[in-house]
Coordinates of C-alpha atoms in Angstrom, one line a residue:
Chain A
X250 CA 17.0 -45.1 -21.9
X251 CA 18.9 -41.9 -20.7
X252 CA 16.6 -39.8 -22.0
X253 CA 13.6 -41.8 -20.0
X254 CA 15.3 -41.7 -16.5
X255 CA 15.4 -38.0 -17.2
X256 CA 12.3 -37.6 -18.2
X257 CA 11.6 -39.4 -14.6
X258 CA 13.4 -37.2 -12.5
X259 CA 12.2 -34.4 -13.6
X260 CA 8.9 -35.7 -12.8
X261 CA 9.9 -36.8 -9.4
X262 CA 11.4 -33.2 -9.3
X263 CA 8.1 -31.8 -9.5
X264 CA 6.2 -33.9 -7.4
X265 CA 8.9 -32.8 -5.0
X266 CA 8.6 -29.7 -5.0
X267 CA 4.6 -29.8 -5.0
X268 CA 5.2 -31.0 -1.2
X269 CA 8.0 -28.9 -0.5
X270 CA 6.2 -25.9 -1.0
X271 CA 4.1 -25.4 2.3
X272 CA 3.8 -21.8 3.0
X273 CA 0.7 -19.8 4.1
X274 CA 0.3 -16.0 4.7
X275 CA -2.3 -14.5 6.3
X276 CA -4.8 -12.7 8.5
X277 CA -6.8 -13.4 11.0
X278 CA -8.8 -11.7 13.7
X279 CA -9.4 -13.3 16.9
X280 CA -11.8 -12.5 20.0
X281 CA -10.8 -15.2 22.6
X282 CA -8.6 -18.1 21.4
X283 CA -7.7 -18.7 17.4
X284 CA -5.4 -21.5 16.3
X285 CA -4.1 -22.4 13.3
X286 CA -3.1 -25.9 12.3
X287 CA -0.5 -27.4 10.1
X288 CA 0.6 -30.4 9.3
X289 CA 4.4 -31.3 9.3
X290 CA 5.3 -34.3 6.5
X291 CA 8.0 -35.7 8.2
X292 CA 9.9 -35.1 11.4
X293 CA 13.1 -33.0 11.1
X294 CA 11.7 -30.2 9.1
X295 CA 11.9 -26.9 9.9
X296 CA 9.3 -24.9 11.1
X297 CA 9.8 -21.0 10.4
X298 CA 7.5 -18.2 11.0
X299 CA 6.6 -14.6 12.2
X300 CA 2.9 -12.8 13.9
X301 CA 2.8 -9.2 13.6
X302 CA -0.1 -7.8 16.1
X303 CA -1.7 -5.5 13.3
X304 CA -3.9 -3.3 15.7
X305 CA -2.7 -0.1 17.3
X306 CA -4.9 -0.4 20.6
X307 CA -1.3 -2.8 21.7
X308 CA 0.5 0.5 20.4
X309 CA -1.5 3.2 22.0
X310 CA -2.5 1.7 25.5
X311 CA 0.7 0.8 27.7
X312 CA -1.4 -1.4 29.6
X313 CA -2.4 -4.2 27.2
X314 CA -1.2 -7.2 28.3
X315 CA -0.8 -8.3 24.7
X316 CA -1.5 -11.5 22.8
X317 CA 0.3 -14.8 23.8
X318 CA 1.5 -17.1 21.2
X319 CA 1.9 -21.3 21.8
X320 CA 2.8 -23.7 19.5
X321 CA 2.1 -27.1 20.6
X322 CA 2.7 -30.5 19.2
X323 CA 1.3 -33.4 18.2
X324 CA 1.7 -35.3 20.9
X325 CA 0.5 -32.2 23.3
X326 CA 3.3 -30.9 24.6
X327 CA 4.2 -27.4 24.1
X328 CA 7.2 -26.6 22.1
X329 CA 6.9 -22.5 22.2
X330 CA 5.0 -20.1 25.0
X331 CA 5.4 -16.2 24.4
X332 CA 3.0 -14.0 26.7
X333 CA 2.6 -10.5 26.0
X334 CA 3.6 -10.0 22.8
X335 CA 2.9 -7.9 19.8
X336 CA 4.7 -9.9 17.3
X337 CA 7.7 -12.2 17.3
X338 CA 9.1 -14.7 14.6
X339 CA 9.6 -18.5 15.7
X340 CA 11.8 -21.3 14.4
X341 CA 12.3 -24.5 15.4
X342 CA 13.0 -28.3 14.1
X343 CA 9.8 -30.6 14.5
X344 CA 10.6 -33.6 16.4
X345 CA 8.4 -35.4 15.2
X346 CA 5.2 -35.5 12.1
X347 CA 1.8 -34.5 12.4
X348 CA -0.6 -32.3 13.5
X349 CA 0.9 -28.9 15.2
X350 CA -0.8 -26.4 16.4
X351 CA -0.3 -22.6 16.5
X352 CA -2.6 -20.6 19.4
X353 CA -3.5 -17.2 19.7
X354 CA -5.1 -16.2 23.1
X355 CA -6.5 -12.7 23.6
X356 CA -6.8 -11.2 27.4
X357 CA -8.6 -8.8 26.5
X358 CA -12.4 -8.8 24.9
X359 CA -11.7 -6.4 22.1
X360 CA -10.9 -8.0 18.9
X361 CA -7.1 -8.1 17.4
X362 CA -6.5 -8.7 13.9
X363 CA -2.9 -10.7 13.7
X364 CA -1.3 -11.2 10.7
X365 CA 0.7 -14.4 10.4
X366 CA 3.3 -16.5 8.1
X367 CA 4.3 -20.1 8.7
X368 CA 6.8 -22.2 6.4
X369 CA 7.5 -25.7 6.6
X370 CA 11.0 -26.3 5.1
X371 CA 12.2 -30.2 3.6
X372 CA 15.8 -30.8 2.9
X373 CA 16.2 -34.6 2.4
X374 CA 19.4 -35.3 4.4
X375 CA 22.1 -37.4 3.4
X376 CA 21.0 -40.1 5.8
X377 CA 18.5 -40.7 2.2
X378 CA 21.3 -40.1 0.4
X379 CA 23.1 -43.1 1.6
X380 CA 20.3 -45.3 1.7
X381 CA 18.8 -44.6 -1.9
X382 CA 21.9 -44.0 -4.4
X383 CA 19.4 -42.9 -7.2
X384 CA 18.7 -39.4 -5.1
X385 CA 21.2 -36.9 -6.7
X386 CA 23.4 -35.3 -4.5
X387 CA 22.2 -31.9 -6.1
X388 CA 19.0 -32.3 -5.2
X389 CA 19.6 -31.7 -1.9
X390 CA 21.5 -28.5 -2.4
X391 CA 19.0 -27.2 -4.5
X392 CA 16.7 -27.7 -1.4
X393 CA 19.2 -26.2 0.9
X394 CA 19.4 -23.1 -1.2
X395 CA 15.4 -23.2 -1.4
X396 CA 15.4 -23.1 2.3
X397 CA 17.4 -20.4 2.5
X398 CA 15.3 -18.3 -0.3
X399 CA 12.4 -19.3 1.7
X400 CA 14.2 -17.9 4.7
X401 CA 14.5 -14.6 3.3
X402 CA 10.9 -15.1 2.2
X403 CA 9.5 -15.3 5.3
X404 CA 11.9 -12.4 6.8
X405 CA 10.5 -10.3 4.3
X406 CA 7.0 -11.1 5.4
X407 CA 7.7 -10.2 8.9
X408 CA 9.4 -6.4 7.6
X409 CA 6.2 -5.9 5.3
X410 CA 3.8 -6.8 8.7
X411 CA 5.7 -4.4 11.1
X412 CA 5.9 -1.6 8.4
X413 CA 2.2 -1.9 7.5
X414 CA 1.5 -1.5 11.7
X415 CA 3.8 1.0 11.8
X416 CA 2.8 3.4 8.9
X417 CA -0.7 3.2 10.4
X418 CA 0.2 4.2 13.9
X419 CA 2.5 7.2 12.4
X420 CA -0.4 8.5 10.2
X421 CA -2.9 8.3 12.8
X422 CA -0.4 10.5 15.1
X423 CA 0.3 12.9 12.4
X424 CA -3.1 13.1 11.3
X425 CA -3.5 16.4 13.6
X426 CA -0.8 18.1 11.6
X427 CA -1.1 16.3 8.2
X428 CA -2.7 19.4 6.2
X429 CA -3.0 17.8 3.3
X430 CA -6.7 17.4 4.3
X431 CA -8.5 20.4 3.8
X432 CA -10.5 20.6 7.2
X433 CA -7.2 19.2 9.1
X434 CA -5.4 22.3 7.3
X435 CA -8.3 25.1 7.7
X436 CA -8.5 23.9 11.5
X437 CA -5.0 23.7 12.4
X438 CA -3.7 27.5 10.7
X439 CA -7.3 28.7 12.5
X440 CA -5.7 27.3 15.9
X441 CA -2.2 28.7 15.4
X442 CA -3.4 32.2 14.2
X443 CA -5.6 32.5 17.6
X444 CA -3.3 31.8 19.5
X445 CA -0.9 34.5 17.8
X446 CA -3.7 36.8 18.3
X447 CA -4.1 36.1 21.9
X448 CA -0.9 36.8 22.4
X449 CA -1.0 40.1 21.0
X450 CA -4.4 40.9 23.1
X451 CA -2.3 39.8 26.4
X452 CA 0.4 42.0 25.9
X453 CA -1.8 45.1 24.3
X454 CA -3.7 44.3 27.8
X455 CA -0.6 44.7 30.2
X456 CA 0.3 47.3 28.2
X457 CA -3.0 49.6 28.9
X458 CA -2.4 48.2 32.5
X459 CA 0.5 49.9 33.0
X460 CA -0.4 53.3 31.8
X461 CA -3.1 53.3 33.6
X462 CA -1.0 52.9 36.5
X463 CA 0.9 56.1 35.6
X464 CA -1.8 57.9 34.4
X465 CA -3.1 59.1 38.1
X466 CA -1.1 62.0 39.1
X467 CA 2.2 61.2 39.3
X468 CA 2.7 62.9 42.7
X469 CA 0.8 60.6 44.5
X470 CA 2.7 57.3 43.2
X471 CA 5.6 57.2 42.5
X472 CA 6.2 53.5 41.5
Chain B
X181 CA 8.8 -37.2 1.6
X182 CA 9.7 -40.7 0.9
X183 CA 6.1 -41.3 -0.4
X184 CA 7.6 -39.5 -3.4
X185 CA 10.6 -41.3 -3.9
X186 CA 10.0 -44.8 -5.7
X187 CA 13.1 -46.7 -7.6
X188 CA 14.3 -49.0 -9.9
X189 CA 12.2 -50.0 -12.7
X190 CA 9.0 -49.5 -10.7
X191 CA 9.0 -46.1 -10.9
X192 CA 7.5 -46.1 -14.6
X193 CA 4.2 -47.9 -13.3
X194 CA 3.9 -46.4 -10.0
X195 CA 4.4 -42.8 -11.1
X196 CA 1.6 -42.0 -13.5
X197 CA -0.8 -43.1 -10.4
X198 CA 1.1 -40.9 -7.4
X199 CA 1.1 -38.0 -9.8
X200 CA -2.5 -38.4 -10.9
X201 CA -3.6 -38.8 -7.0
X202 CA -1.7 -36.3 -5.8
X203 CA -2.4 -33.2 -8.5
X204 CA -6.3 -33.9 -7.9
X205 CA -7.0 -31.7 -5.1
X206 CA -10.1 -34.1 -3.5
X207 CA -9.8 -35.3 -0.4
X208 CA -11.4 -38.4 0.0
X209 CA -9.1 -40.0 -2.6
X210 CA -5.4 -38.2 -1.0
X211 CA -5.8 -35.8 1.6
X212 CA -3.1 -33.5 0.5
X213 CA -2.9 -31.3 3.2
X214 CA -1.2 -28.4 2.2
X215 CA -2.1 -25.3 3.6
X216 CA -3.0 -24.1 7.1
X217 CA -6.7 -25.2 8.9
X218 CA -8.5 -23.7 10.3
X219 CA -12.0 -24.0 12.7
X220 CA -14.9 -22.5 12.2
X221 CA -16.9 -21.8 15.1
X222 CA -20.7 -23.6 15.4
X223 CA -22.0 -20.1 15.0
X224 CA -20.2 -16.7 13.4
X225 CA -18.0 -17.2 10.3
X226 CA -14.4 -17.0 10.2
X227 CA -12.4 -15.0 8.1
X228 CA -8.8 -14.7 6.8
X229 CA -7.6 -12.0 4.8
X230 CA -4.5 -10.3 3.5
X231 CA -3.0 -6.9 2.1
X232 CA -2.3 -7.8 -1.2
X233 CA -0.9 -5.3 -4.2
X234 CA -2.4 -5.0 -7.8
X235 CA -1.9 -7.2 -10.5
X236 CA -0.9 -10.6 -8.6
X237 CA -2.3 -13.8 -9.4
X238 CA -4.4 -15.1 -6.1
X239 CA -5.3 -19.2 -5.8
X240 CA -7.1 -20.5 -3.1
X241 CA -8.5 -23.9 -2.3
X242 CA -10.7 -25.1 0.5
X243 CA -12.1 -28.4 1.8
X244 CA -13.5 -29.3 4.7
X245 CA -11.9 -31.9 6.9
X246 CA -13.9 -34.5 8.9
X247 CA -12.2 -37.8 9.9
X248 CA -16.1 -38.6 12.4
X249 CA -18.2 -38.8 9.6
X250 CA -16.8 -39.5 6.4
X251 CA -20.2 -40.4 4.2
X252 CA -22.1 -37.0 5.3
X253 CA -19.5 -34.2 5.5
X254 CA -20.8 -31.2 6.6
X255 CA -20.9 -28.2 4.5
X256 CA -20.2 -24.8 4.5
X257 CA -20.3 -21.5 2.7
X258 CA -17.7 -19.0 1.6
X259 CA -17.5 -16.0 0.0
X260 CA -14.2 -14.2 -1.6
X261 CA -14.7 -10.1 -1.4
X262 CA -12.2 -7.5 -2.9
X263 CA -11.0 -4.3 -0.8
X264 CA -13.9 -2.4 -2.3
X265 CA -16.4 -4.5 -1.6
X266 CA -17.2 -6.6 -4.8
X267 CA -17.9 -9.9 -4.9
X268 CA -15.4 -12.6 -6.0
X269 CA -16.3 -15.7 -5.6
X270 CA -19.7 -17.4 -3.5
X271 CA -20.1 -20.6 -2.7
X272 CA -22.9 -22.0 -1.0
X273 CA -23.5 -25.6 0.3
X274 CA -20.4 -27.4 -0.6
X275 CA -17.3 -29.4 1.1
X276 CA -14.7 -28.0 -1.1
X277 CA -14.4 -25.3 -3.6
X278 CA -11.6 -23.5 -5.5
X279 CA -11.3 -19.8 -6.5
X280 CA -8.7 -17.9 -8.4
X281 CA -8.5 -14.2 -9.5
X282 CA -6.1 -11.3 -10.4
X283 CA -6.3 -8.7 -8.3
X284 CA -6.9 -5.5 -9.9
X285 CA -7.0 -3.1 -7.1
X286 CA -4.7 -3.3 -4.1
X287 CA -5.9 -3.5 -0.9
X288 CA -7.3 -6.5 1.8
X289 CA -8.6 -9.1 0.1
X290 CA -11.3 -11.1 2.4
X291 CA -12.2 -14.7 2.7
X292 CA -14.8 -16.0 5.0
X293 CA -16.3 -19.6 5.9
X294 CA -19.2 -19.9 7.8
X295 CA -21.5 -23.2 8.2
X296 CA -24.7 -23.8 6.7
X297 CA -28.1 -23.7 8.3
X298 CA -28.5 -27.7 7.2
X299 CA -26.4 -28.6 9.1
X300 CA -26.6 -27.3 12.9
X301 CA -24.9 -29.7 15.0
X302 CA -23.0 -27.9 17.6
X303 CA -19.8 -29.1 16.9
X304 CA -16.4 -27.4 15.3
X305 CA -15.2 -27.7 11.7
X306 CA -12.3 -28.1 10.3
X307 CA -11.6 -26.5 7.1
X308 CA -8.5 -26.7 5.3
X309 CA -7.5 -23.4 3.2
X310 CA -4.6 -23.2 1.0
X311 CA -4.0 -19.6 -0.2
X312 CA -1.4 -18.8 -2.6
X313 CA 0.0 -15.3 -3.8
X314 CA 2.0 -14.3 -6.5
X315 CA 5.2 -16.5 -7.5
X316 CA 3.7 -19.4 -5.5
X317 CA 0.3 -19.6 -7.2
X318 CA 2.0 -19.7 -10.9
X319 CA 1.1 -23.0 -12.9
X320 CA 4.8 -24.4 -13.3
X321 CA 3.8 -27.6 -14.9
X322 CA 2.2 -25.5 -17.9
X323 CA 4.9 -23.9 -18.3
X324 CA 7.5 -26.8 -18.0
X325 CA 5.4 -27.9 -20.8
X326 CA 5.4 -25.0 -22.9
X327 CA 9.4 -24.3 -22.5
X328 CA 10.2 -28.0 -23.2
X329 CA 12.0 -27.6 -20.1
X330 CA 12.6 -30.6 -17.0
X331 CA 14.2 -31.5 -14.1
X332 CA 16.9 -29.2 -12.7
X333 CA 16.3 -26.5 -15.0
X334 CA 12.8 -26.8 -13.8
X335 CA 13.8 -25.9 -10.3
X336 CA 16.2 -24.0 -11.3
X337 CA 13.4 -21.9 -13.1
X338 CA 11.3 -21.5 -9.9
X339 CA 14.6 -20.1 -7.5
X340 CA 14.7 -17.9 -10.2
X341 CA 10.9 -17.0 -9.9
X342 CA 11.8 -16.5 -6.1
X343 CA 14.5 -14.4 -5.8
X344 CA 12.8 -12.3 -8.7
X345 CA 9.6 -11.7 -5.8
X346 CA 12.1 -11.1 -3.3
X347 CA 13.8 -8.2 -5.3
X348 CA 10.5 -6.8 -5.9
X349 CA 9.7 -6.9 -2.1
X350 CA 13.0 -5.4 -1.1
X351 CA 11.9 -2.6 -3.9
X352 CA 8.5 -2.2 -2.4
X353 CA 9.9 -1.8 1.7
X354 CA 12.4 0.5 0.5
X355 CA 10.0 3.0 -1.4
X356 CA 7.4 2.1 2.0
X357 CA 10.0 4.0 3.8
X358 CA 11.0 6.5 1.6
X359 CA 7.6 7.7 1.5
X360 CA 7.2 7.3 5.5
X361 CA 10.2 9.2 6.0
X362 CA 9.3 12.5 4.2
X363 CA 6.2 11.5 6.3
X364 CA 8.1 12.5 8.9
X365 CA 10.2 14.9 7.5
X366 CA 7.2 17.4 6.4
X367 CA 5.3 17.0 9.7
X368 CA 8.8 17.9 12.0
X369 CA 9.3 20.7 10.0
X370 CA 5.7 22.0 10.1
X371 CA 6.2 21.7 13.8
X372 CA 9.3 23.4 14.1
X373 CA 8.0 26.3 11.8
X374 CA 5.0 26.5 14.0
X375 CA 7.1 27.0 17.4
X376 CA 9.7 29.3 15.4
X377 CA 6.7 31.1 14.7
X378 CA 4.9 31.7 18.1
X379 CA 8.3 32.1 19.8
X380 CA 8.8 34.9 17.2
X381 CA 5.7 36.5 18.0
X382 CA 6.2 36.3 21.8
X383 CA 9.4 37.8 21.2
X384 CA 8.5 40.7 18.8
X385 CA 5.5 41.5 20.9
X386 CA 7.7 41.8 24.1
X387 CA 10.4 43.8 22.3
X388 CA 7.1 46.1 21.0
X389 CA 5.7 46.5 24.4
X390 CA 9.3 47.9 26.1
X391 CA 9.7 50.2 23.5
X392 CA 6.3 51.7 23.3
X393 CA 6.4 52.0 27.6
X394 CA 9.8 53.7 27.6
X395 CA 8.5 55.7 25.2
X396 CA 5.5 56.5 26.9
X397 CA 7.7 57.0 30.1
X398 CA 9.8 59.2 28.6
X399 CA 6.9 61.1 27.3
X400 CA 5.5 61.5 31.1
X401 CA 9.0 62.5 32.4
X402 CA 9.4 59.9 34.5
X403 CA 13.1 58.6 33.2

């Protein structure tokens, strides 16, 4: 009999956690307006989730206006609203289940590529636990301390987003004076070693200048 | 969640049939929504795609969703590509499809939908994409099987599994940086060296330039 209600749970476990584990990573490039949907199971779960912004035109030209990010709810209204941003992390506890919605818009025509993590997080509460006395009290710190994996999860997604952005932008920069390609390195010793040779030419010039100066008789000027 | 939680001596009959719907990832009989959706435009295709590193399992399910019609769901394409450009899975005509790879190369991985010529209305579809990476694509009711294992271990098992991925993403930032930070390092000290340099020049060409005039001054008798 034990053995049976064990054998039960650990099914109920499982189906648990197939539901429990809502996560998606991913990217996606929009021209106008791009939303993603989820769905949220039951009200009081936590939504969690980052947007990294992973083209440099945001980067290189102070005057993009950036993307703005909405989230909106199931019954329409809007729970977040960043404008002009180029990557944020959001967090918040759904008030109720359904259908949400998660908006890109793009001012601009060119095309961004935005690269985006969203985690819905279940702890059944101990408002279950009173009602149902067969749900084990572990259970639901085992979920708390999923959550809080998850957390560090998703944090981790966010770091790998911005360092990818950022490792582009730097090696596009230092592309000038990375000479570990061949043409970059032939082409920037060429530019330094004319310009060391111009320099000599100048001051070889100003030197023949000014004998020249002194070379007329010196009786006549005496500088 | 409470879907999941039946009790008392029900739970024997019940759960064979929740566990059989809910594992079988078709639509019509339980839409099991995990995963984001997404639209795909009445013309262009949409694509999703992430940077993902060698040698991780990659599982991805799609199904389109379409509450209007259900007897004649509207179909689509897809096609899975690898960063260099081979082809890893094509699909052509269907409402739902699955696909699941190891990657052997790192790099973006790209997914893209687009709808079928048989079907031109000018309306948007819904598709609904679940795409799972690494720890969360592994098959742990195989191995709860295999290892004899149930319940609480069980869970216990798949923390484990999680804070295991997290180590290895902390690992992977931390050498990210390393390697961005000699980045750095070389290229400001190839700058440096370069302005060391010219200033060196100016410098040795000036002090050149007096001596050789007061030479030549003091040659002429004019000091």
């Amino acid at each position: 009999m034990e053995s049976k209600w064990r054998k039960i749970w650990g099914l109920i476990g499982l189906l648990l956690l197939n539901f429990v584990n809502n996560v998606s990573s991913l990217s996606l490039t929009i021209t106008k307006v791009d939303c993603v949907y989820e769905i949220v199971r039951s009200e009081g779960d936590i939504v969690s989730g980052n947007f990294v912004v992973v083209d440099h035109h945001i980067f290189w030209s102070s005057d993009h206006p950036g993307i703005d990010f909405s989230i909106t709810s199931p019954g329409g209204g809007i729970l977040h609203n960043l404008k002009g941003t180029s990557g944020d992390k959001f967090s918040f506890k759904a008030p109720r289940s359904g259908l949400y919605q998660f908006c890109f818009h793009n001012p601009l025509s060119t095309p961004e590529t935005i690269a985006f993590y969203i985690h819905i997080g279940h702890i059944p509460n101990e408002h279950n636990l009173a009602k149902n006395e067969h749900l084990d009290p572990i259970n639901v710190k085992i979920a708390e301390l999923r959550e809080a994996l998850e957390a560090v999860t998703t944090e981790q997604k966010y770091l790998k987003a911005r360092d990818a952005v950022h490792r582009r932008n730097l090696m596009i920069r230092y592309l000038y004076l990375d000479a570990a390609n061949e043409s970059t390195k032939t082409r920037v010793i060429g530019y330094t070693v004319g310009e060391y040779i111009l320099l000599t030419i100048a001051s070889v010039l100003q030197v023949v200048y000014i004998r020249r100066l002194f070379s007329k008789s010196v009786g006549y000027n005496r500088i | 969640m409470n879907e999941g939680m039946v009790f008392g001596g029900r739970a024997a009959c019940f759960l064979p049939i929740i566990l059989v719907l809910c594992l079988t990832r078709n639509s019509n009989i339980l839409p099991v929504a995990e995963g984001i959706w997404l639209t795909i435009p009445s013309s262009g295709t949409k694509c999703v795609s992430e940077e993902i590193q060698s040698n991780v399992v990659v599982l991805g399910d799609y199904y389109v969703i379409d509450e209007n019609n259900p007897d004649h769901i509207p179909t689509i394409s897809a096609r899975v590509t690898a960063p260099f450009g081979n082809n890893l899975h094509h699909n052509e005509n269907a409402t739902h499809g699955q696909f699941a790879f190891t990657t052997s190369e790192s790099g973006n991985y790209l997914a893209c939908f687009w709808k079928d010529g048989s079907f031109q209305k000018d309306s948007e579809l819904t598709l609904g994409v679940d795409w799972k990476t690494g720890i969360a694509a592994k098959d742990w009711e195989s191995v709860a099987k295999k290892e004899k294992i149930e319940g609480v271990e069980l869970v216990l098992r798949r923390l484990q599994g999680i804070v295991e991925t997290i180590r290895g993403n902390l690992i992977y930032l931390r050498d990210r940086e390393a390697d961005m930070r000699e980045v750095s390092e070389a290229t400001n000290a190839r700058v440096a060296w370069f302005s060391i340099m010219s200033l060196g020049v100016c410098i040795a060409v000036s002090v050149l330039q007096i001596w050789y005039l007061k030479r030549y001054f003091v040659k002429k008798k004019l000091i």
